[in-house]
Amino acid sequence: MPLGPIEAFVTAARMRSLTAAAASMALTLPALSRRIRQLEAELGVTLFERGPRGVRLTEAGRNYIAALGPAWDAMQAATEAARHREGGHPLRVTVLPSFAASWLVPRLARLQARPGAVAVELHSEAEPLDLSARPDLDCAIRLGTGPWPGLRGEAFLPVSAFPVASPEVVRDMSVLRGPADLLGQRLIGTHHQPAFWREWFAAAGVEAAPVGWRSFDTLHLVYEAAAAGMGVALGIEPIVRPFIEAGRLVPVLPAALPLPRHFHLLRRASAPADRRFTQFRDWLRREAAGSLASG
């Protein structure tokens, strides 16, 4: 049986969305649907019920993914293991663009300069990718609290935050007596991390939470908007550090407060922790420790 239709079914069944599955496989929605219909014709059963609110697995579909899922994972793990034994490909890491540009990429030269160092290939995406649906990727760096189903890994870098704005905005700003006064300012945040501001106000002891803010796709765009004078952003260490060092943003309030989240290095639970992953993980630990020690 061709693997394309099986991959389409496994991806859609696990993501519970044909649209998301098509995007993760770089297919059009009609192309993904054709693959699933081909598999249904081959099996002689209906795998998905299609309705006005999307699709859901039929009983046959639930039974099939329950039996097929472990075999699919084992096949992927065996393929990756064979690839690694033959020298393999670079370690392919999916990472948020803002973290890659501000923290990871400036440090990668130190790793690549070491004899025998693992080659690292970065894939930056504003929205976290689903590793279970992307066998071409080896691991992910994500910012959050976890847990992530089907993944295993560890936190390597804690996160703290403080409000920042352009020097001009700070000069024109009324005197702030404390964090609560920021509720009256123009705030800027991201689409995919709406909890940042709420977590910071909670850490500052402010019971009220902001009801809204101007939103952008990535933290890098958030800081560019703040540097252009559009309002007050939440500076996430270490991502905001280059903007502070360049003088484009300055702290509005001095104290950085810890947020209840870390940067994590994650891999599929079914994938082996091979030499490439282990070397990259150990290097991340050392760089994170050095970053924290230097303030």
Coordinates of C-alpha atoms in Angstrom, one line a residue, residues 163-178 181-187 197 226 229-233 250-253:
P163 CA 8.3 46.6 30.1
V164 CA 10.3 48.4 27.4
A165 CA 9.6 51.3 25.0
S166 CA 11.5 53.7 22.8
P167 CA 13.6 56.4 24.5
E168 CA 11.2 59.0 23.1
V169 CA 8.1 57.3 24.5
V170 CA 9.7 56.9 27.9
R171 CA 10.7 60.7 27.9
D172 CA 7.1 61.7 27.1
M173 CA 5.5 59.2 29.5
S174 CA 4.0 60.4 32.8
V175 CA 5.8 59.3 36.0
L176 CA 4.8 55.7 36.7
R177 CA 4.3 54.9 40.4
G178 CA 4.3 51.2 39.8
D181 CA 0.0 52.4 36.0
L182 CA 0.9 50.5 32.9
L183 CA -2.7 49.4 32.5
G184 CA -3.4 52.9 31.1
Q185 CA -0.6 52.8 28.5
R186 CA -0.7 51.6 24.9
L187 CA 0.5 48.0 25.2
W197 CA 1.3 40.4 29.7
A226 CA 7.9 49.5 20.2
G229 CA 7.1 54.6 19.2
M230 CA 3.9 52.6 18.9
G231 CA 3.6 51.8 22.6
V232 CA 5.0 49.7 25.5
A233 CA 6.2 46.1 24.9
V250 CA 14.9 51.2 27.2
P251 CA 13.3 49.7 30.3
V252 CA 10.1 51.5 31.5
L253 CA 10.4 49.9 34.9

